[in-house]
PDB file of C-alpha atoms in Angstrom:
ATOM      1  CA  ASN A 211      56.478  58.282  56.706  1.00  0.00           C
ATOM      2  CA  ALA A 212      55.452  54.455  57.795  1.00  0.00           C
ATOM      3  CA  GLY A 213      51.918  54.774  56.858  1.00  0.00           C
ATOM      4  CA  VAL A 214      49.732  52.182  58.525  1.00  0.00           C
ATOM      5  CA  THR A 215      50.962  50.267  60.848  1.00  0.00           C
ATOM      6  CA  GLN A 216      49.127  47.031  63.117  1.00  0.00           C
ATOM      7  CA  THR A 217      50.153  45.433  65.941  1.00  0.00           C
ATOM      8  CA  PRO A 218      50.590  42.384  67.010  1.00  0.00           C
ATOM      9  CA  LYS A 219      51.002  41.299  63.906  1.00  0.00           C
ATOM     10  CA  PHE A 220      49.715  37.636  65.097  1.00  0.00           C
ATOM     11  CA  ARG A 221      48.407  36.038  67.823  1.00  0.00           C
ATOM     12  CA  VAL A 222      46.870  32.787  69.892  1.00  0.00           C
ATOM     13  CA  LEU A 223      44.214  33.436  72.323  1.00  0.00           C
ATOM     14  CA  LYS A 224      42.142  30.991  74.262  1.00  0.00           C
ATOM     15  CA  THR A 225      39.072  31.238  74.643  1.00  0.00           C
ATOM     16  CA  GLY A 226      37.014  33.958  77.316  1.00  0.00           C
ATOM     17  CA  GLN A 227      40.551  36.030  77.169  1.00  0.00           C
ATOM     18  CA  SER A 228      41.302  39.867  77.150  1.00  0.00           C
ATOM     19  CA  MET A 229      43.224  41.254  74.606  1.00  0.00           C
ATOM     20  CA  THR A 230      42.990  45.136  71.853  1.00  0.00           C
ATOM     21  CA  LEU A 231      45.229  45.298  69.047  1.00  0.00           C
ATOM     22  CA  LEU A 232      46.522  48.898  67.625  1.00  0.00           C
ATOM     23  CA  CYS A 233      46.204  50.441  64.930  1.00  0.00           C
ATOM     24  CA  ALA A 234      47.939  53.623  64.553  1.00  0.00           C
ATOM     25  CA  GLN A 235      49.004  55.659  61.053  1.00  0.00           C
ATOM     26  CA  ASP A 236      51.314  58.724  60.487  1.00  0.00           C
ATOM     27  CA  MET A 237      49.631  60.216  58.069  1.00  0.00           C
ATOM     28  CA  ASN A 238      47.239  62.641  59.727  1.00  0.00           C
ATOM     29  CA  HIS A 239      44.299  61.101  58.400  1.00  0.00           C
ATOM     30  CA  GLU A 240      40.685  62.037  59.675  1.00  0.00           C
ATOM     31  CA  TYR A 241      38.864  59.059  59.509  1.00  0.00           C
ATOM     32  CA  MET A 242      39.961  55.062  61.005  1.00  0.00           C
ATOM     33  CA  TYR A 243      38.300  51.547  60.412  1.00  0.00           C
ATOM     34  CA  TRP A 244      38.716  48.224  61.620  1.00  0.00           C
ATOM     35  CA  TYR A 245      37.537  45.389  59.803  1.00  0.00           C
ATOM     36  CA  ARG A 246      37.858  41.427  59.610  1.00  0.00           C
ATOM     37  CA  GLN A 247      38.740  39.167  56.761  1.00  0.00           C
ATOM     38  CA  ASP A 248      37.107  35.591  56.655  1.00  0.00           C
ATOM     39  CA  PRO A 249      37.867  33.491  53.130  1.00  0.00           C
ATOM     40  CA  GLY A 250      35.118  33.800  51.164  1.00  0.00           C
ATOM     41  CA  MET A 251      33.673  36.696  53.060  1.00  0.00           C
ATOM     42  CA  GLY A 252      35.090  39.897  52.066  1.00  0.00           C
ATOM     43  CA  LEU A 253      35.734  42.439  54.246  1.00  0.00           C
ATOM     44  CA  ARG A 254      33.376  44.076  57.223  1.00  0.00           C
ATOM     45  CA  LEU A 255      33.209  46.667  58.574  1.00  0.00           C
ATOM     46  CA  ILE A 256      33.271  46.312  62.796  1.00  0.00           C
ATOM     47  CA  HIS A 257      33.637  49.950  63.868  1.00  0.00           C
ATOM     48  CA  TYR A 258      35.480  52.839  62.720  1.00  0.00           C
ATOM     49  CA  SER A 259      36.362  56.647  63.959  1.00  0.00           C
ATOM     50  CA  VAL A 260      35.458  59.869  62.133  1.00  0.00           C
ATOM     51  CA  GLY A 261      37.848  61.851  64.342  1.00  0.00           C
ATOM     52  CA  GLU A 262      39.887  61.792  68.254  1.00  0.00           C
ATOM     53  CA  GLY A 263      37.241  60.994  70.774  1.00  0.00           C
ATOM     54  CA  THR A 264      34.215  60.186  68.430  1.00  0.00           C
ATOM     55  CA  THR A 265      33.864  56.211  67.417  1.00  0.00           C
ATOM     56  CA  ALA A 266      31.223  54.135  65.799  1.00  0.00           C
ATOM     57  CA  LYS A 267      29.745  50.997  64.535  1.00  0.00           C
ATOM     58  CA  GLY A 268      29.894  48.941  61.100  1.00  0.00           C
ATOM     59  CA  GLU A 269      28.095  45.958  59.994  1.00  0.00           C
ATOM     60  CA  VAL A 270      29.520  43.380  62.446  1.00  0.00           C
ATOM     61  CA  PRO A 271      29.593  45.242  66.222  1.00  0.00           C
ATOM     62  CA  ASP A 272      29.440  42.812  68.660  1.00  0.00           C
ATOM     63  CA  GLY A 273      31.780  41.040  70.593  1.00  0.00           C
ATOM     64  CA  TYR A 274      34.953  43.795  70.162  1.00  0.00           C
ATOM     65  CA  ASN A 275      35.388  47.870  71.591  1.00  0.00           C
ATOM     66  CA  VAL A 276      37.327  50.003  70.009  1.00  0.00           C
ATOM     67  CA  SER A 277      38.808  53.684  71.899  1.00  0.00           C
ATOM     68  CA  ARG A 278      39.848  56.429  69.147  1.00  0.00           C
ATOM     69  CA  LEU A 279      41.729  58.809  72.363  1.00  0.00           C
ATOM     70  CA  LYS A 280      44.786  60.039  69.917  1.00  0.00           C
ATOM     71  CA  LYS A 281      44.172  61.088  66.053  1.00  0.00           C
ATOM     72  CA  GLN A 282      47.037  58.254  65.560  1.00  0.00           C
ATOM     73  CA  ASN A 283      45.739  55.617  67.230  1.00  0.00           C
ATOM     74  CA  PHE A 284      43.038  53.251  66.966  1.00  0.00           C
ATOM     75  CA  LEU A 285      42.674  50.852  69.318  1.00  0.00           C
ATOM     76  CA  LEU A 286      40.353  47.433  69.101  1.00  0.00           C
ATOM     77  CA  GLY A 287      39.658  46.117  72.593  1.00  0.00           C
ATOM     78  CA  LEU A 288      38.445  41.790  72.566  1.00  0.00           C
ATOM     79  CA  GLU A 289      37.218  41.356  76.113  1.00  0.00           C
ATOM     80  CA  SER A 290      36.393  38.159  76.236  1.00  0.00           C
ATOM     81  CA  ALA A 291      37.726  36.250  72.601  1.00  0.00           C
ATOM     82  CA  ALA A 292      35.625  33.313  70.815  1.00  0.00           C
ATOM     83  CA  PRO A 293      36.512  31.163  68.781  1.00  0.00           C
ATOM     84  CA  SER A 294      34.487  32.574  65.555  1.00  0.00           C
ATOM     85  CA  GLN A 295      36.442  36.475  66.119  1.00  0.00           C
ATOM     86  CA  THR A 296      39.202  33.987  65.014  1.00  0.00           C
ATOM     87  CA  SER A 297      40.186  36.068  61.870  1.00  0.00           C
ATOM     88  CA  VAL A 298      42.229  38.466  60.268  1.00  0.00           C
ATOM     89  CA  TYR A 299      41.396  41.897  61.270  1.00  0.00           C
ATOM     90  CA  PHE A 300      42.843  45.001  59.108  1.00  0.00           C
ATOM     91  CA  CYS A 301      42.971  48.468  60.063  1.00  0.00           C
ATOM     92  CA  ALA A 302      42.953  51.226  56.990  1.00  0.00           C
ATOM     93  CA  SER A 303      42.788  55.496  57.834  1.00  0.00           C
ATOM     94  CA  SER A 304      41.444  57.487  55.173  1.00  0.00           C
ATOM     95  CA  HIS A 305      41.189  61.358  54.839  1.00  0.00           C
ATOM     96  CA  THR A 306      37.568  63.334  54.445  1.00  0.00           C
ATOM     97  CA  THR A 307      36.114  64.293  51.763  1.00  0.00           C
ATOM     98  CA  VAL A 308      32.720  64.676  50.485  1.00  0.00           C
ATOM     99  CA  SER A 309      33.327  62.775  47.589  1.00  0.00           C
ATOM    100  CA  GLY A 310      34.846  59.683  48.323  1.00  0.00           C
ATOM    101  CA  GLN A 311      38.993  59.251  49.448  1.00  0.00           C
ATOM    102  CA  PRO A 312      40.553  55.905  49.381  1.00  0.00           C
ATOM    103  CA  GLN A 313      41.413  53.604  51.876  1.00  0.00           C
ATOM    104  CA  HIS A 314      44.600  52.885  53.456  1.00  0.00           C
ATOM    105  CA  PHE A 315      45.436  49.620  54.871  1.00  0.00           C
ATOM    106  CA  GLY A 316      47.815  48.391  57.433  1.00  0.00           C
ATOM    107  CA  ASP A 317      49.219  45.257  57.623  1.00  0.00           C
ATOM    108  CA  GLY A 318      46.884  42.865  59.291  1.00  0.00           C
ATOM    109  CA  THR A 319      47.339  40.739  62.387  1.00  0.00           C
ATOM    110  CA  ARG A 320      46.469  37.440  62.709  1.00  0.00           C
ATOM    111  CA  LEU A 321      44.405  36.206  65.280  1.00  0.00           C
ATOM    112  CA  SER A 322      43.184  32.336  66.241  1.00  0.00           C
ATOM    113  CA  ILE A 323      41.490  31.196  69.091  1.00  0.00           C
ATOM    114  CA  LEU A 324      41.461  28.210  70.753  1.00  0.00           C
TER     115      LEU A 324
ATOM    116  CA  GLY B1371      22.683  49.813  53.622  1.00  0.00           C
ATOM    117  CA  GLU B1372      24.368  49.652  50.332  1.00  0.00           C
ATOM    118  CA  ASN B1373      25.071  45.767  49.066  1.00  0.00           C
ATOM    119  CA  VAL B1374      27.759  44.895  46.713  1.00  0.00           C
ATOM    120  CA  GLU B1375      27.542  41.964  44.601  1.00  0.00           C
ATOM    121  CA  GLN B1376      31.362  40.722  43.233  1.00  0.00           C
ATOM    122  CA  HIS B1377      31.680  37.849  40.033  1.00  0.00           C
ATOM    123  CA  PRO B1378      32.965  35.618  39.146  1.00  0.00           C
ATOM    124  CA  SER B1379      34.702  33.976  42.512  1.00  0.00           C
ATOM    125  CA  THR B1380      36.973  32.290  40.684  1.00  0.00           C
ATOM    126  CA  LEU B1381      38.840  33.416  37.197  1.00  0.00           C
ATOM    127  CA  SER B1382      42.022  31.374  35.370  1.00  0.00           C
ATOM    128  CA  VAL B1383      43.331  32.289  32.244  1.00  0.00           C
ATOM    129  CA  GLN B1384      46.301  32.575  30.023  1.00  0.00           C
ATOM    130  CA  GLU B1385      49.324  35.260  30.456  1.00  0.00           C
ATOM    131  CA  GLY B1386      48.675  38.321  28.552  1.00  0.00           C
ATOM    132  CA  ASP B1387      44.669  37.325  27.898  1.00  0.00           C
ATOM    133  CA  SER B1388      42.243  39.836  29.186  1.00  0.00           C
ATOM    134  CA  ALA B1389      40.616  39.516  32.330  1.00  0.00           C
ATOM    135  CA  VAL B1390      37.206  41.095  33.327  1.00  0.00           C
ATOM    136  CA  ILE B1391      35.628  40.805  37.413  1.00  0.00           C
ATOM    137  CA  LYS B1392      32.314  42.568  37.340  1.00  0.00           C
ATOM    138  CA  CYS B1393      30.391  43.949  40.391  1.00  0.00           C
ATOM    139  CA  THR B1394      27.006  45.229  40.618  1.00  0.00           C
ATOM    140  CA  TYR B1395      25.655  47.505  43.880  1.00  0.00           C
ATOM    141  CA  SER B1396      22.396  49.166  45.168  1.00  0.00           C
ATOM    142  CA  ASP B1397      22.901  52.066  47.159  1.00  0.00           C
ATOM    143  CA  SER B1398      21.549  54.190  43.446  1.00  0.00           C
ATOM    144  CA  ALA B1399      23.621  57.272  45.921  1.00  0.00           C
ATOM    145  CA  SER B1400      26.877  55.665  45.810  1.00  0.00           C
ATOM    146  CA  ASN B1401      30.029  57.612  44.249  1.00  0.00           C
ATOM    147  CA  TYR B1402      32.965  56.543  44.319  1.00  0.00           C
ATOM    148  CA  PHE B1403      34.349  53.199  43.487  1.00  0.00           C
ATOM    149  CA  PRO B1404      37.557  51.226  44.066  1.00  0.00           C
ATOM    150  CA  TRP B1405      39.216  48.559  43.452  1.00  0.00           C
ATOM    151  CA  TYR B1406      41.760  47.299  45.952  1.00  0.00           C
ATOM    152  CA  LYS B1407      44.509  44.003  45.210  1.00  0.00           C
ATOM    153  CA  GLN B1408      45.480  41.596  47.704  1.00  0.00           C
ATOM    154  CA  GLU B1409      47.941  39.771  47.415  1.00  0.00           C
ATOM    155  CA  LEU B1410      47.896  36.067  49.240  1.00  0.00           C
ATOM    156  CA  GLY B1411      48.809  37.418  52.668  1.00  0.00           C
ATOM    157  CA  LYS B1412      49.493  40.825  52.762  1.00  0.00           C
ATOM    158  CA  ARG B1413      47.045  44.405  53.014  1.00  0.00           C
ATOM    159  CA  PRO B1414      45.458  45.175  50.128  1.00  0.00           C
ATOM    160  CA  GLN B1415      45.930  47.782  48.182  1.00  0.00           C
ATOM    161  CA  LEU B1416      44.460  50.031  46.289  1.00  0.00           C
ATOM    162  CA  ILE B1417      44.736  50.086  42.393  1.00  0.00           C
ATOM    163  CA  ILE B1418      42.426  51.944  40.266  1.00  0.00           C
ATOM    164  CA  ASP B1419      39.504  53.938  41.228  1.00  0.00           C
ATOM    165  CA  ILE B1420      36.494  55.735  39.815  1.00  0.00           C
ATOM    166  CA  ARG B1421      33.848  58.585  40.998  1.00  0.00           C
ATOM    167  CA  SER B1422      30.129  58.565  39.502  1.00  0.00           C
ATOM    168  CA  ASN B1423      30.844  61.791  37.342  1.00  0.00           C
ATOM    169  CA  VAL B1424      32.765  59.729  34.892  1.00  0.00           C
ATOM    170  CA  GLY B1425      32.242  56.897  32.699  1.00  0.00           C
ATOM    171  CA  GLU B1426      35.820  55.238  32.358  1.00  0.00           C
ATOM    172  CA  LYS B1427      38.723  55.561  33.637  1.00  0.00           C
ATOM    173  CA  LYS B1428      42.725  53.890  32.703  1.00  0.00           C
ATOM    174  CA  ASP B1429      45.471  53.256  34.352  1.00  0.00           C
ATOM    175  CA  GLN B1430      48.849  50.808  32.220  1.00  0.00           C
ATOM    176  CA  ARG B1431      46.884  47.467  31.199  1.00  0.00           C
ATOM    177  CA  ILE B1432      43.906  48.541  34.043  1.00  0.00           C
ATOM    178  CA  ALA B1433      40.736  50.025  33.141  1.00  0.00           C
ATOM    179  CA  VAL B1434      37.304  50.306  35.169  1.00  0.00           C
ATOM    180  CA  THR B1435      33.467  51.116  33.827  1.00  0.00           C
ATOM    181  CA  LEU B1436      31.206  52.608  35.340  1.00  0.00           C
ATOM    182  CA  ASN B1437      26.884  52.265  34.196  1.00  0.00           C
ATOM    183  CA  LYS B1438      24.853  54.503  37.255  1.00  0.00           C
ATOM    184  CA  THR B1439      22.124  53.453  35.444  1.00  0.00           C
ATOM    185  CA  ALA B1440      23.269  50.303  35.499  1.00  0.00           C
ATOM    186  CA  LYS B1441      24.857  50.487  38.856  1.00  0.00           C
ATOM    187  CA  HIS B1442      27.457  47.931  37.795  1.00  0.00           C
ATOM    188  CA  PHE B1443      31.405  48.633  37.461  1.00  0.00           C
ATOM    189  CA  SER B1444      33.692  46.427  35.843  1.00  0.00           C
ATOM    190  CA  LEU B1445      37.985  45.725  36.509  1.00  0.00           C
ATOM    191  CA  HIS B1446      39.302  44.915  32.728  1.00  0.00           C
ATOM    192  CA  ILE B1447      43.091  43.489  33.251  1.00  0.00           C
ATOM    193  CA  THR B1448      44.466  43.825  29.945  1.00  0.00           C
ATOM    194  CA  GLU B1449      48.229  41.069  29.017  1.00  0.00           C
ATOM    195  CA  THR B1450      47.835  39.770  31.864  1.00  0.00           C
ATOM    196  CA  GLN B1451      51.018  38.617  33.913  1.00  0.00           C
ATOM    197  CA  PRO B1452      51.915  36.999  35.879  1.00  0.00           C
ATOM    198  CA  GLU B1453      52.630  38.872  39.742  1.00  0.00           C
ATOM    199  CA  ASP B1454      47.769  39.640  38.335  1.00  0.00           C
ATOM    200  CA  SER B1455      47.890  36.576  39.999  1.00  0.00           C
ATOM    201  CA  ALA B1456      45.911  38.422  43.590  1.00  0.00           C
ATOM    202  CA  VAL B1457      42.242  38.670  44.822  1.00  0.00           C
ATOM    203  CA  TYR B1458      40.708  41.499  43.758  1.00  0.00           C
ATOM    204  CA  PHE B1459      38.065  43.720  45.597  1.00  0.00           C
ATOM    205  CA  CYS B1460      35.533  45.575  44.564  1.00  0.00           C
ATOM    206  CA  ALA B1461      34.063  48.603  46.948  1.00  0.00           C
ATOM    207  CA  ALA B1462      31.194  51.017  46.786  1.00  0.00           C
ATOM    208  CA  ASN B1463      30.818  54.407  49.230  1.00  0.00           C
ATOM    209  CA  PRO B1464      27.719  55.552  49.924  1.00  0.00           C
ATOM    210  CA  PRO B1465      27.260  59.467  50.098  1.00  0.00           C
ATOM    211  CA  GLY B1466      27.139  59.580  54.604  1.00  0.00           C
ATOM    212  CA  ILE B1467      23.835  60.727  56.113  1.00  0.00           C
ATOM    213  CA  SER B1468      25.651  63.941  56.531  1.00  0.00           C
ATOM    214  CA  SER B1469      29.475  66.232  55.909  1.00  0.00           C
ATOM    215  CA  GLY B1470      30.255  64.404  59.416  1.00  0.00           C
ATOM    216  CA  SER B1471      29.618  60.889  58.170  1.00  0.00           C
ATOM    217  CA  ALA B1472      32.019  58.271  57.836  1.00  0.00           C
ATOM    218  CA  ARG B1473      33.180  57.019  54.089  1.00  0.00           C
ATOM    219  CA  GLN B1474      32.452  53.759  54.757  1.00  0.00           C
ATOM    220  CA  LEU B1475      33.525  51.755  51.800  1.00  0.00           C
ATOM    221  CA  THR B1476      30.689  47.751  51.332  1.00  0.00           C
ATOM    222  CA  PHE B1477      33.139  45.265  49.890  1.00  0.00           C
ATOM    223  CA  GLY B1478      32.744  42.728  47.008  1.00  0.00           C
ATOM    224  CA  SER B1479      33.755  39.322  48.247  1.00  0.00           C
ATOM    225  CA  GLY B1480      36.978  39.226  45.887  1.00  0.00           C
ATOM    226  CA  THR B1481      37.836  37.753  43.275  1.00  0.00           C
ATOM    227  CA  GLN B1482      40.987  35.185  42.585  1.00  0.00           C
ATOM    228  CA  LEU B1483      41.996  35.757  39.557  1.00  0.00           C
ATOM    229  CA  THR B1484      45.038  32.719  38.291  1.00  0.00           C
ATOM    230  CA  VAL B1485      46.952  33.445  35.852  1.00  0.00           C
ATOM    231  CA  LEU B1486      49.035  30.610  33.763  1.00  0.00           C
ATOM    232  CA  PRO B1487      51.934  31.133  32.623  1.00  0.00           C
TER     233      PRO B1487
END
């Protein structure tokens, strides 16, 4: 049981390049999330998904796109990378309940945009 | 939307002393409050959580208290040890617009706890 797995772990891009970050979970969770973490700013939600085939915007969605074609996978795309997108990206997943459930995080992807 | 403020941003304590981190939230409908610990270069990991129908919860050296009237909750770590050194995040989870809405967490900005030997 691997939990939440993110690939790649590190990546360096040039401004204007595109890339996709992959998140996979094996806990049969309905909900999946993408966050970015910048120094002194905690975790900010980029996009999330409440189930296969559905996505929604979070707090900081601009410059990112997501897809959830399979329940276990959640992809985050950068169409044209900008230096402001240099950050650590975390994926998380959780069960769906009315009363709230803890989110389980992956190990993160360190992304640098030059 | 929900707004979570966390204080202090940095905290240093002597080994064996207690540490307290406080958070306030804005949405009175929030009903779930987890705390995460993040060691340097690692993922955030849940250490304790509390729901709005409970005022206090303990797990060995860690406890969380919730004051719904004042809209604040606190993390208490007793008998601190060097391995408690990490960044701690609080979060609040308001209910969704409908039963199908995502359980979004709003995080505080984090507290860097350093336990001095």
